[in-house]
Every structure is written in C-alpha cells, then in structure tokens.
Amino acid sequence: MARVPVKLVSWDEIVEWSRGLARKIEESSWIPDLVVAVSRGGFVPARLICDFMDINDLLAVQSQHWVEAALAAERAILKYPYIVDVKDKKILVVDDIVDTGDTLELAKTFIEREWKPSEVKTAALQWISSVAKFRPDYYYIEVKDWTWFQYPWTRLEDVSQFIMRIFREDDRVKGRSIDEAYLKDLFKEWFGVEPGQFGFYWSEALNRLVIKGFLTKEDGLYRCIKCGSR
Ligand code: ADE
C-alpha cells in the first residue's frame, strides 16, 4: 500500500469528466449566465464547462491557503476580493475538487455576500464525500477513499513536491546521497505510481529542484540541502 495514494489523471479524463459535469447541470434544467472559476484548480474545468454549455462569460476568483501558526491549521482566503456588478445573474462557481470543502464554500459565500447575484450554485469534477464538510450542488465523481488526484495542470509542481517529501520524511534518505534508480523505487513505494508514467515531468522536476537549490547533484547522486541530517 502506498503511503500517499495518488491517481494520475489524464487530459482525456478531464475532458470526459467536464463533459459529464456539464450534462448533469443541463439535466437539472438550470443554466448559469456566468461561470466563475476558483483559481487555479478550477480554471480548466470551468473553461471546458463554458464550451460544453455554450456559456460566454467566465471570471475567476483566486483562493489561497494560509497556515495559521497558532492553530497549525490551514485557512482559505480570497487573494483578490474584487467586486463586480453581476446583479440579476445566475452564477456557477467551479473548482476541480472538493476535498475539505473550504475553498468552494468560501468562494460561494463571498460571491453571494459581495456580488449579490440572483443565484449561486457550485460544481466540481470530484467530491471527496468522506472528508468534505461542504457538498457542491453538482459533481461528476464521488470519491469515498481519500486520494491525491494528480491533475495534468500541476504535474511539475506535484512531482517536485512528491520528491521533496521523500527527502524530508523518509528515514532511509535523510542526510544521505542517493542515486536516481533508488529515488524511483522510493517514489513508487510512497505514491503507488511509476515515475515513468510522468514522462518528461520526472527529469524536469529533478532539474528544477537542483536549479532552485533544494537538491544537489554530484556524480549522479542527489542530496537534499534543506532537509537536515541525522
Ligand atoms: N487539492 C485539494 N485536495 C486535492 C486532492 N485530494 N487531489 C488533488 N488536488 C487537490
């Protein structure tokens, strides 16, 4: 069993899921005048929904997570809380996934309170029903067992973070230099997916981590500079 269950999501699946989500909305006979993407995860699904539902108007609000030191908990806030005149409009707020539910709920509440449109509904490609405290009005897939969905628009970011997680948290690696083959074995063990499935993103992520100064590469061995040693 992987320590962190990861499912690699393809671009084709994103198109299929967005189409399915658009269909569900249409079947409910509710047609929005305006779509609002929750940036950045909701961008691609929101744009595809506009295409499938023939909707012209697309805006975005950006959410950000703050780690509250005293509480050691993350809190979602809106980074640019701008106000627009959308009175009398029906708004669909779209995100990729509802995990804790914080983000989409925050966006909905903000839009209702500050923009005062005639109606706001929420949609996401996926809803993790076992952990979310917010249920979107529309979703395409209900997820029961928590999984990290590796969406195609965050491949480089995610692979880089997965690699750093191994260097920071795996006792077999802390303070040591390891070769790429061993790193690949650990990656498979941690996340349940073969690095080969990520194509060029794998080497791109390693290069980026070296360039950014998180890892060093000497004689083919990688070592973390900012991970502490034992
Ligand atoms: N963003 C927040 N939760 C996520 C998850 N479980 N998978 C992918 N992206 C996410």
CSV table of C-alpha atoms and ligand atoms in Angstrom, one decimal:
chain,number,residue,atom,x,y,z
A,1,MET,CA,0.0,0.0,0.0
A,2,ALA,CA,1.3,3.5,-1.0
A,3,ARG,CA,1.8,5.9,1.9
A,4,VAL,CA,0.1,8.6,-0.1
A,5,PRO,CA,-2.4,7.2,-2.6
A,6,VAL,CA,-2.0,9.1,-5.9
A,7,LYS,CA,-4.1,8.7,-9.1
A,8,LEU,CA,-2.7,10.2,-12.3
A,9,VAL,CA,-5.4,12.0,-14.2
A,10,SER,CA,-5.1,12.3,-18.0
A,11,TRP,CA,-6.2,15.3,-20.1
A,12,ASP,CA,-8.7,13.0,-21.8
A,13,GLU,CA,-10.3,12.1,-18.4
A,14,ILE,CA,-10.5,15.9,-17.6
A,15,VAL,CA,-12.5,16.5,-20.8
A,16,GLU,CA,-14.7,13.5,-20.2
A,17,TRP,CA,-15.4,14.5,-16.6
A,18,SER,CA,-16.1,18.1,-17.5
A,19,ARG,CA,-18.5,17.0,-20.2
A,20,GLY,CA,-20.2,14.7,-17.7
A,21,LEU,CA,-20.5,17.5,-15.2
A,22,ALA,CA,-21.9,19.9,-17.8
A,23,ARG,CA,-24.5,17.2,-18.7
A,24,LYS,CA,-25.6,16.9,-15.1
A,25,ILE,CA,-26.1,20.6,-14.8
A,26,GLU,CA,-28.1,20.7,-18.0
A,27,GLU,CA,-30.2,17.7,-16.9
A,28,SER,CA,-31.2,19.8,-13.8
A,29,SER,CA,-32.6,22.4,-16.2
A,30,TRP,CA,-30.5,25.1,-14.5
A,31,ILE,CA,-28.5,27.3,-16.9
A,32,PRO,CA,-26.0,29.8,-15.5
A,33,ASP,CA,-25.4,33.2,-17.1
A,34,LEU,CA,-21.9,33.4,-15.8
A,35,VAL,CA,-19.2,30.9,-14.7
A,36,VAL,CA,-16.7,31.7,-12.0
A,37,ALA,CA,-13.6,29.5,-11.8
A,38,VAL,CA,-11.9,29.1,-8.5
A,39,SER,CA,-8.3,29.8,-9.4
A,40,ARG,CA,-6.2,28.0,-10.1
A,41,GLY,CA,-7.6,24.5,-10.0
A,42,GLY,CA,-11.0,25.4,-11.4
A,43,PHE,CA,-9.7,27.1,-14.5
A,44,VAL,CA,-9.5,24.2,-16.9
A,45,PRO,CA,-12.8,22.6,-15.8
A,46,ALA,CA,-14.6,26.0,-15.8
A,47,ARG,CA,-13.4,26.7,-19.4
A,48,LEU,CA,-14.5,23.3,-20.6
A,49,ILE,CA,-17.9,23.7,-19.0
A,50,CYS,CA,-18.3,27.0,-20.8
A,51,ASP,CA,-17.6,25.2,-24.0
A,52,PHE,CA,-19.9,22.3,-23.3
A,53,MET,CA,-22.7,24.5,-22.1
A,54,ASP,CA,-22.2,27.3,-24.6
A,55,ILE,CA,-21.6,30.0,-22.0
A,56,ASN,CA,-19.7,33.1,-22.9
A,57,ASP,CA,-18.9,34.8,-19.6
A,58,LEU,CA,-16.1,33.4,-17.4
A,59,LEU,CA,-14.5,35.1,-14.4
A,60,ALA,CA,-12.2,33.8,-11.7
A,61,VAL,CA,-11.5,34.3,-8.0
A,62,GLN,CA,-8.3,33.2,-6.5
A,63,SER,CA,-8.1,31.2,-3.3
A,64,GLN,CA,-5.1,30.9,-1.1
A,65,HIS,CA,-4.3,28.8,1.9
A,66,TRP,CA,-2.8,30.4,4.9
A,67,VAL,CA,-1.1,28.3,7.6
A,68,GLU,CA,-2.2,29.8,10.9
A,69,ALA,CA,0.8,29.4,13.1
A,70,ALA,CA,-1.0,29.4,16.4
A,71,LEU,CA,-3.6,26.8,15.2
A,72,ALA,CA,-1.3,24.9,12.9
A,73,ALA,CA,-4.3,24.7,10.6
A,74,GLU,CA,-4.8,26.0,7.1
A,75,ARG,CA,-7.4,28.6,6.4
A,76,ALA,CA,-8.7,29.5,2.9
A,77,ILE,CA,-8.9,33.2,2.0
A,78,LEU,CA,-9.6,35.0,-1.3
A,79,LYS,CA,-6.5,36.8,-2.6
A,80,TYR,CA,-8.1,39.5,-4.7
A,81,PRO,CA,-11.6,40.1,-3.2
A,82,TYR,CA,-12.7,42.4,-6.0
A,83,ILE,CA,-16.3,43.3,-6.6
A,84,VAL,CA,-18.2,43.2,-9.9
A,85,ASP,CA,-21.7,44.1,-10.9
A,86,VAL,CA,-23.5,40.8,-11.6
A,87,LYS,CA,-26.9,41.7,-10.2
A,88,ASP,CA,-29.7,39.5,-11.7
A,89,LYS,CA,-27.2,36.9,-12.9
A,90,LYS,CA,-27.1,33.2,-12.1
A,91,ILE,CA,-23.6,32.2,-11.3
A,92,LEU,CA,-21.9,28.7,-11.4
A,93,VAL,CA,-18.7,28.6,-9.3
A,94,VAL,CA,-16.4,25.8,-10.5
A,95,ASP,CA,-13.5,24.0,-8.9
A,96,ASP,CA,-11.6,20.9,-9.7
A,97,ILE,CA,-12.1,19.0,-6.4
A,98,VAL,CA,-13.9,19.5,-3.1
A,99,ASP,CA,-11.6,18.0,-0.5
A,100,THR,CA,-12.1,19.7,2.8
A,101,GLY,CA,-14.6,22.0,1.1
A,102,ASP,CA,-13.2,25.2,2.5
A,103,THR,CA,-12.3,26.8,-0.8
A,104,LEU,CA,-15.5,26.4,-2.7
A,105,GLU,CA,-17.7,27.3,0.3
A,106,LEU,CA,-15.6,30.4,0.8
A,107,ALA,CA,-15.9,31.5,-2.9
A,108,LYS,CA,-19.7,30.9,-2.8
A,109,THR,CA,-20.2,32.8,0.4
A,110,PHE,CA,-18.0,35.7,-0.8
A,111,ILE,CA,-19.8,36.0,-4.2
A,112,GLU,CA,-23.3,35.8,-2.5
A,113,ARG,CA,-22.4,38.5,0.0
A,114,GLU,CA,-20.3,40.9,-2.0
A,115,TRP,CA,-21.5,40.5,-5.6
A,116,LYS,CA,-25.2,39.9,-4.7
A,117,PRO,CA,-26.2,37.9,-7.9
A,118,SER,CA,-29.6,36.4,-8.2
A,119,GLU,CA,-28.3,32.9,-7.5
A,120,VAL,CA,-25.1,31.0,-6.9
A,121,LYS,CA,-24.5,27.3,-7.4
A,122,THR,CA,-21.4,25.3,-7.1
A,123,ALA,CA,-19.8,22.5,-9.2
A,124,ALA,CA,-16.7,20.3,-9.0
A,125,LEU,CA,-15.4,17.4,-11.1
A,126,GLN,CA,-14.8,15.5,-7.9
A,127,TRP,CA,-16.2,15.5,-4.4
A,128,ILE,CA,-14.4,13.6,-1.5
A,129,SER,CA,-17.6,12.8,0.4
A,130,SER,CA,-15.8,11.1,3.3
A,131,VAL,CA,-13.8,14.2,4.3
A,132,ALA,CA,-15.6,17.3,2.8
A,133,LYS,CA,-17.8,19.4,5.1
A,134,PHE,CA,-19.3,21.0,2.0
A,135,ARG,CA,-21.2,19.3,-0.7
A,136,PRO,CA,-21.3,21.0,-4.1
A,137,ASP,CA,-24.6,21.3,-5.9
A,138,TYR,CA,-23.1,19.4,-8.8
A,139,TYR,CA,-20.2,17.0,-9.0
A,140,TYR,CA,-19.3,14.3,-11.5
A,141,ILE,CA,-17.4,11.8,-9.4
A,142,GLU,CA,-18.0,11.0,-5.7
A,143,VAL,CA,-14.7,9.8,-4.1
A,144,LYS,CA,-15.0,7.7,-1.0
A,145,ASP,CA,-11.4,6.9,-0.1
A,146,TRP,CA,-9.1,10.0,0.1
A,147,THR,CA,-6.7,10.1,-2.8
A,148,TRP,CA,-4.4,12.8,-4.3
A,149,PHE,CA,-5.6,13.3,-7.8
A,150,GLN,CA,-2.6,14.3,-9.9
A,151,TYR,CA,-4.3,16.7,-12.4
A,152,PRO,CA,-2.4,17.4,-15.7
A,153,TRP,CA,-2.1,21.1,-14.9
A,154,THR,CA,0.0,20.5,-11.7
A,155,ARG,CA,2.3,17.7,-12.9
A,156,LEU,CA,5.6,19.6,-12.4
A,157,GLU,CA,4.6,21.1,-9.1
A,158,ASP,CA,3.3,17.8,-7.7
A,159,VAL,CA,6.2,15.6,-8.9
A,160,SER,CA,8.6,18.2,-7.4
A,161,GLN,CA,6.7,18.2,-4.1
A,162,PHE,CA,6.5,14.4,-4.0
A,163,ILE,CA,10.3,14.1,-4.5
A,164,MET,CA,10.9,16.6,-1.7
A,165,ARG,CA,8.6,14.8,0.6
A,166,ILE,CA,10.7,11.6,0.3
A,167,PHE,CA,13.9,13.6,1.0
A,168,ARG,CA,12.3,15.3,4.0
A,169,GLU,CA,10.4,12.4,5.6
A,170,ASP,CA,11.9,9.1,4.6
A,171,ASP,CA,14.4,8.0,7.3
A,172,ARG,CA,16.3,5.9,4.7
A,173,VAL,CA,17.2,9.1,2.8
A,174,LYS,CA,17.6,11.8,5.4
A,175,GLY,CA,21.1,13.2,5.2
A,176,ARG,CA,22.2,10.8,2.5
A,177,SER,CA,23.1,11.0,-1.2
A,178,ILE,CA,21.1,8.6,-3.3
A,179,ASP,CA,21.0,7.7,-7.0
A,180,GLU,CA,18.1,8.1,-9.3
A,181,ALA,CA,17.2,4.4,-9.5
A,182,TYR,CA,16.7,4.3,-5.7
A,183,LEU,CA,14.7,7.5,-5.7
A,184,LYS,CA,12.4,6.0,-8.3
A,185,ASP,CA,11.9,2.9,-6.2
A,186,LEU,CA,11.0,5.0,-3.2
A,187,PHE,CA,8.7,7.2,-5.3
A,188,LYS,CA,6.8,4.1,-6.4
A,189,GLU,CA,6.6,2.8,-2.8
A,190,TRP,CA,5.4,6.2,-1.4
A,191,PHE,CA,2.9,7.2,-4.0
A,192,GLY,CA,2.0,4.0,-5.8
A,193,VAL,CA,2.8,5.3,-9.3
A,194,GLU,CA,5.8,4.7,-11.5
A,195,PRO,CA,7.9,7.8,-12.2
A,196,GLY,CA,8.0,6.6,-15.8
A,197,GLN,CA,4.3,7.4,-16.1
A,198,PHE,CA,5.1,11.1,-15.7
A,199,GLY,CA,7.2,11.2,-18.9
A,200,PHE,CA,9.5,14.2,-19.2
A,201,TYR,CA,8.0,15.8,-16.0
A,202,TRP,CA,10.2,13.5,-13.9
A,203,SER,CA,13.5,14.8,-15.1
A,204,GLU,CA,12.1,18.3,-15.4
A,205,ALA,CA,11.2,18.2,-11.7
A,206,LEU,CA,14.6,16.9,-10.6
A,207,ASN,CA,16.3,19.6,-12.7
A,208,ARG,CA,14.1,22.3,-11.2
A,209,LEU,CA,14.8,21.2,-7.6
A,210,VAL,CA,18.6,21.3,-8.4
A,211,ILE,CA,18.3,24.8,-10.0
A,212,LYS,CA,16.2,26.1,-7.2
A,213,GLY,CA,18.8,24.9,-4.7
A,214,PHE,CA,16.7,22.3,-2.9
A,215,LEU,CA,18.8,19.4,-4.1
A,216,THR,CA,22.4,19.0,-5.3
A,217,LYS,CA,23.5,16.5,-7.9
A,218,GLU,CA,27.1,15.2,-7.7
A,219,ASP,CA,28.5,12.2,-9.6
A,220,GLY,CA,24.9,11.2,-10.4
A,221,LEU,CA,23.8,11.3,-6.7
A,222,TYR,CA,21.1,13.5,-5.3
A,223,ARG,CA,21.2,15.0,-1.9
A,224,CYS,CA,18.8,17.4,-0.1
A,225,ILE,CA,20.3,20.6,1.1
A,226,LYS,CA,17.5,21.8,3.2
A,227,CYS,CA,16.3,18.5,4.9
A,228,GLY,CA,18.6,18.3,7.9
A,229,SER,CA,20.8,15.3,8.6
A,230,ARG,CA,21.0,12.6,11.2
B,1,ADE,N1,-6.5,19.8,-4.0
B,1,ADE,C1,-7.0,19.7,-2.7
B,1,ADE,N2,-7.2,18.4,-2.5
B,1,ADE,C2,-6.8,17.6,-3.6
B,1,ADE,C3,-6.8,16.2,-3.9
B,1,ADE,N3,-7.2,15.3,-3.0
B,1,ADE,N4,-6.3,15.9,-5.1
B,1,ADE,C4,-5.9,16.9,-5.9
B,1,ADE,N5,-5.9,18.2,-5.7
B,1,ADE,C5,-6.4,18.6,-4.5
